[in-house]
Tab-separated table of C-alpha atoms in Angstrom:
chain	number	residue	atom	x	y	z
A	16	UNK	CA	89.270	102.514	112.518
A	17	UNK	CA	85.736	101.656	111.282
A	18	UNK	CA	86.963	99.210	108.732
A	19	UNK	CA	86.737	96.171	110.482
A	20	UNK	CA	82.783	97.290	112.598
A	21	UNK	CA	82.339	97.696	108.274
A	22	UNK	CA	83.242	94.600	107.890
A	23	UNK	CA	81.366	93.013	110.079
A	24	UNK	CA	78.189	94.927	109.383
A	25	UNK	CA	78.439	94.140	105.933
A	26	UNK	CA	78.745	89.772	107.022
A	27	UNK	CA	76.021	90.042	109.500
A	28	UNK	CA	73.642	91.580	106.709
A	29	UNK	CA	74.707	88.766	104.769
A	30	UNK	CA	73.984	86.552	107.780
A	31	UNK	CA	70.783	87.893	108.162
A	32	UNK	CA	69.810	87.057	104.315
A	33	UNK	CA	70.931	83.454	104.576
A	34	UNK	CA	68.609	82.868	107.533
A	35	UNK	CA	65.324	84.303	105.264
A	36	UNK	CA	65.944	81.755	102.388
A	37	UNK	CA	65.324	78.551	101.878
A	38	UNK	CA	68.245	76.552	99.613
A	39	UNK	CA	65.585	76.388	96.994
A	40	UNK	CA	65.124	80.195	96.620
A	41	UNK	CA	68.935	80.446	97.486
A	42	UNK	CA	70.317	78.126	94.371
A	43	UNK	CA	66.848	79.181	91.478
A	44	UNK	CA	68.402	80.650	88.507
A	45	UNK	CA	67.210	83.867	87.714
A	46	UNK	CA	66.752	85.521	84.567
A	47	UNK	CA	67.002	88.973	86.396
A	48	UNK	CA	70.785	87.934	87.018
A	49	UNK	CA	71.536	86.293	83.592
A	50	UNK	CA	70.827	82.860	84.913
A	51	UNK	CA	72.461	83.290	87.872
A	52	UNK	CA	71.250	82.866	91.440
A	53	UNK	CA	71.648	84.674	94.793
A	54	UNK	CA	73.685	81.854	95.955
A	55	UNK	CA	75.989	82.148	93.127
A	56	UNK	CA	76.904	86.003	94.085
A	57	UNK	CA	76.832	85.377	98.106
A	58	UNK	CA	79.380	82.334	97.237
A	59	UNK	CA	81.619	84.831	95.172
A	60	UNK	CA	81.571	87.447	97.863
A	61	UNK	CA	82.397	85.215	100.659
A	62	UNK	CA	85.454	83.860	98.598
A	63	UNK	CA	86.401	86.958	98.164
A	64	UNK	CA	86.707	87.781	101.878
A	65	UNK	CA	87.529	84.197	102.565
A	66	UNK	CA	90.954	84.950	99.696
A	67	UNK	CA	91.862	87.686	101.888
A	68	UNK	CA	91.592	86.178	105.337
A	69	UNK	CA	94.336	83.369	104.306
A	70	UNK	CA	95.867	85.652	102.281
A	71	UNK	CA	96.701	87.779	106.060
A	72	UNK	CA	99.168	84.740	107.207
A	73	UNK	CA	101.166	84.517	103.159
A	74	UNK	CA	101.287	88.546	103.235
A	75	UNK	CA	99.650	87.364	99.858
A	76	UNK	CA	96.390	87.543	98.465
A	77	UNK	CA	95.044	85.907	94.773
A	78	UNK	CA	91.554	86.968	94.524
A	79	UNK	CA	92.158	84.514	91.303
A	80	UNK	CA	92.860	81.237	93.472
A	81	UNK	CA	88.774	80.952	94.504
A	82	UNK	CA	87.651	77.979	95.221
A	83	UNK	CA	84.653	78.254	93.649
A	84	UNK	CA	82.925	76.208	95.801
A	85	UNK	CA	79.142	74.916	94.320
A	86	UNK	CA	78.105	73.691	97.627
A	87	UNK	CA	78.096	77.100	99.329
A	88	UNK	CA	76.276	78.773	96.478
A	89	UNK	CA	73.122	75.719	96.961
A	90	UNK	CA	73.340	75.678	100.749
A	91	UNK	CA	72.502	78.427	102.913
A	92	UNK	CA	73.807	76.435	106.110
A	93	UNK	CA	77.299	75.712	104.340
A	94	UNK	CA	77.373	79.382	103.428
A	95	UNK	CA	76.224	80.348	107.422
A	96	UNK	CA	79.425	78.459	108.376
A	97	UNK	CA	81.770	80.457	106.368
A	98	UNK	CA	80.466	83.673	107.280
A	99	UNK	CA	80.650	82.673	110.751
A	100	UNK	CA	84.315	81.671	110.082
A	101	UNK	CA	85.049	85.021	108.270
A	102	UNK	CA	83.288	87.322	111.105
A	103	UNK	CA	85.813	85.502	113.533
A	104	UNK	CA	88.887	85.858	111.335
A	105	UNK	CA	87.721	89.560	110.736
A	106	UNK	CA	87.576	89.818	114.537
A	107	UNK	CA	90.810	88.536	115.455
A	108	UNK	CA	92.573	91.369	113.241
A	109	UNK	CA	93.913	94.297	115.551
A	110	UNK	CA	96.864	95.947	112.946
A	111	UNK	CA	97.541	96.677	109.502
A	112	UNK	CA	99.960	94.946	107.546
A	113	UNK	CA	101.746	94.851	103.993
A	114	UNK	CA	100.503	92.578	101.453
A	115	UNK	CA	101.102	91.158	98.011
A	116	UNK	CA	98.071	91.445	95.501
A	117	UNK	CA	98.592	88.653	92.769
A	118	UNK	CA	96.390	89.280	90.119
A	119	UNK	CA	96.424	87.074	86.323
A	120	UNK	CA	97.325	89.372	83.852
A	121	UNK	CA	94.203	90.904	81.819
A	122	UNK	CA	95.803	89.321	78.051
A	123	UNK	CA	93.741	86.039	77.773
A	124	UNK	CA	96.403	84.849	75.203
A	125	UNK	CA	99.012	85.231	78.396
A	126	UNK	CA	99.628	83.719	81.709
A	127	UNK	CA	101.459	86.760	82.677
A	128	UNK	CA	100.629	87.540	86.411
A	129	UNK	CA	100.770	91.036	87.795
A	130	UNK	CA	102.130	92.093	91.230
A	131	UNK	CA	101.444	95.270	93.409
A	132	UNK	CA	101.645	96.399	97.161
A	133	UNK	CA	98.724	96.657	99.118
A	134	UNK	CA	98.025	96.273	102.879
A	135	UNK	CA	95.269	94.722	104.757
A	136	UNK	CA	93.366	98.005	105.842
A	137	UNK	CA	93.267	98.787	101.192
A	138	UNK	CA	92.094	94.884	100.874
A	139	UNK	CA	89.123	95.085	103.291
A	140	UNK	CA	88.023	98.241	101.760
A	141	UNK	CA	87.888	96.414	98.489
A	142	UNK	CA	86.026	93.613	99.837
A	143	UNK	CA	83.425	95.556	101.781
A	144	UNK	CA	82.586	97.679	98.375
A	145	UNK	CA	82.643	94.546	96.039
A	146	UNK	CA	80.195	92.656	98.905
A	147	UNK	CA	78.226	96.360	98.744
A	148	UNK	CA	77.942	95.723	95.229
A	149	UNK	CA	76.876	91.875	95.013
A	150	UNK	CA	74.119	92.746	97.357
A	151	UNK	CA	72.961	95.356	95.172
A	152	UNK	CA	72.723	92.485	92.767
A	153	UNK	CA	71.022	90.062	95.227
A	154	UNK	CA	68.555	92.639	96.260
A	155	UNK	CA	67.548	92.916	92.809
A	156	UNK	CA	66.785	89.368	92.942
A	157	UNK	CA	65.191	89.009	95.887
A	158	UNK	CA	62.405	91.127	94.281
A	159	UNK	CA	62.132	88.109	91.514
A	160	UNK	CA	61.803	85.339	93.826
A	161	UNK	CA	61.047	86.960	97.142
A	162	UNK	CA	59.305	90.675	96.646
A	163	UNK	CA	58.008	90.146	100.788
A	164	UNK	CA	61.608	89.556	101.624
A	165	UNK	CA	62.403	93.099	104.213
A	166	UNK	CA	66.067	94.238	103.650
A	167	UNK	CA	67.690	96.839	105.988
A	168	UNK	CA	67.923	99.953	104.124
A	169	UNK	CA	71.497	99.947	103.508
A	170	UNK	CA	71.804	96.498	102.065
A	171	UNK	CA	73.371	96.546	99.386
A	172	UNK	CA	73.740	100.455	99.356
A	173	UNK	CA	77.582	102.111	99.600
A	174	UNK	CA	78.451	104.280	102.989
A	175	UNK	CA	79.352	107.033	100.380
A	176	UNK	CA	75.744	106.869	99.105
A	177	UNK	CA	74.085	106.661	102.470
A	178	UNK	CA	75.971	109.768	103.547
A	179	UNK	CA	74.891	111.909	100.756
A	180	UNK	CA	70.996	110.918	100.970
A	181	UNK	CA	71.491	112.226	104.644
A	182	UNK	CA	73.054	115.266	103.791
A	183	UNK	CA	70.547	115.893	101.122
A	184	UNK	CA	67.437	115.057	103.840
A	185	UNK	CA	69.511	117.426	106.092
A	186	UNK	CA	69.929	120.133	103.341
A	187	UNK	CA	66.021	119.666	102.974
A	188	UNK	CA	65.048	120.281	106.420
């Protein structure tokens, strides 16, 4: 199963970002992003993951119930910590399992709460193509703040994507 190697490409790329940015350039509000900063979307996306790594001992995960933590989105060390926390979580998981996705209803006159299956295997997929997508996002503001800044060339870029450019070089050829 390449889910979880996924996973943990997709942490260590964020890894690799944290250690090329200073809090300053981390936390800057950019008007790229609608006033929001890298830090901002790398704190989502590790909540994300972080919501589905305690979610694994309830059977239940609320994407909802974020912390939304300010300190990781202004500290690149705090946010090192957490991905280091999430790559061993992500490590230590050897089976699928069933799951619980609470979601808040979509109504914002209602508290209704929704309810649905899912398993662990479904959940990572999710999280890998939501990170996928955030990085798209921080790439584009890297380019504001930090245009030097060398990315691989699949941050931020979806496997599905990656595989059709190579079969269209290979088609090429």
């Amino acid at each position: 199963m390449d889910i979880i190697p996924a996973s943990q490409r997709i942490l260590g790329q964020l890894t690799h970002l944290l250690e090329k940015l200073t809090n300053d350039e981390y936390s800057k509000s950019l008007s790229v992003l609608h006033d929001n900063s890298i830090g901002q979307h790398m704190r989502h996306t590790v909540e994300v993951f972080s919501c589905l790594m305690k979610g694994i001992q309830l059977s239940r995960v609320n994407y909802d119930e974020r912390e939304r933590d300010v300190f990781l989105e202004s500290n690149t060390l705090e946010a090192l910590s957490e991905i280091k926390k999430l790559n061993e979580a992500v490590d230590q998981i050897k089976d699928n399992q069933s799951l619980k996705l609470v979601s808040q209803g979509y109504a914002l006159e209602s508290d209704e709460k929704h309810e649905v299956e899912t398993n662990l295997y479904r959940e990572l997929i999710y999280n890998i193509e939501h990170a996928v997508h955030h990085m798209a996002l921080m790439k584009i503001g890297l380019k504001e703040i930090k245009p030097e800044l060398e990315l691989p060339n699949d941050f931020g870029v979806a496997s599905s994507t990656l595989k059709y450019r190579q079969s269209q070089q290979a088609t090429a050829q």
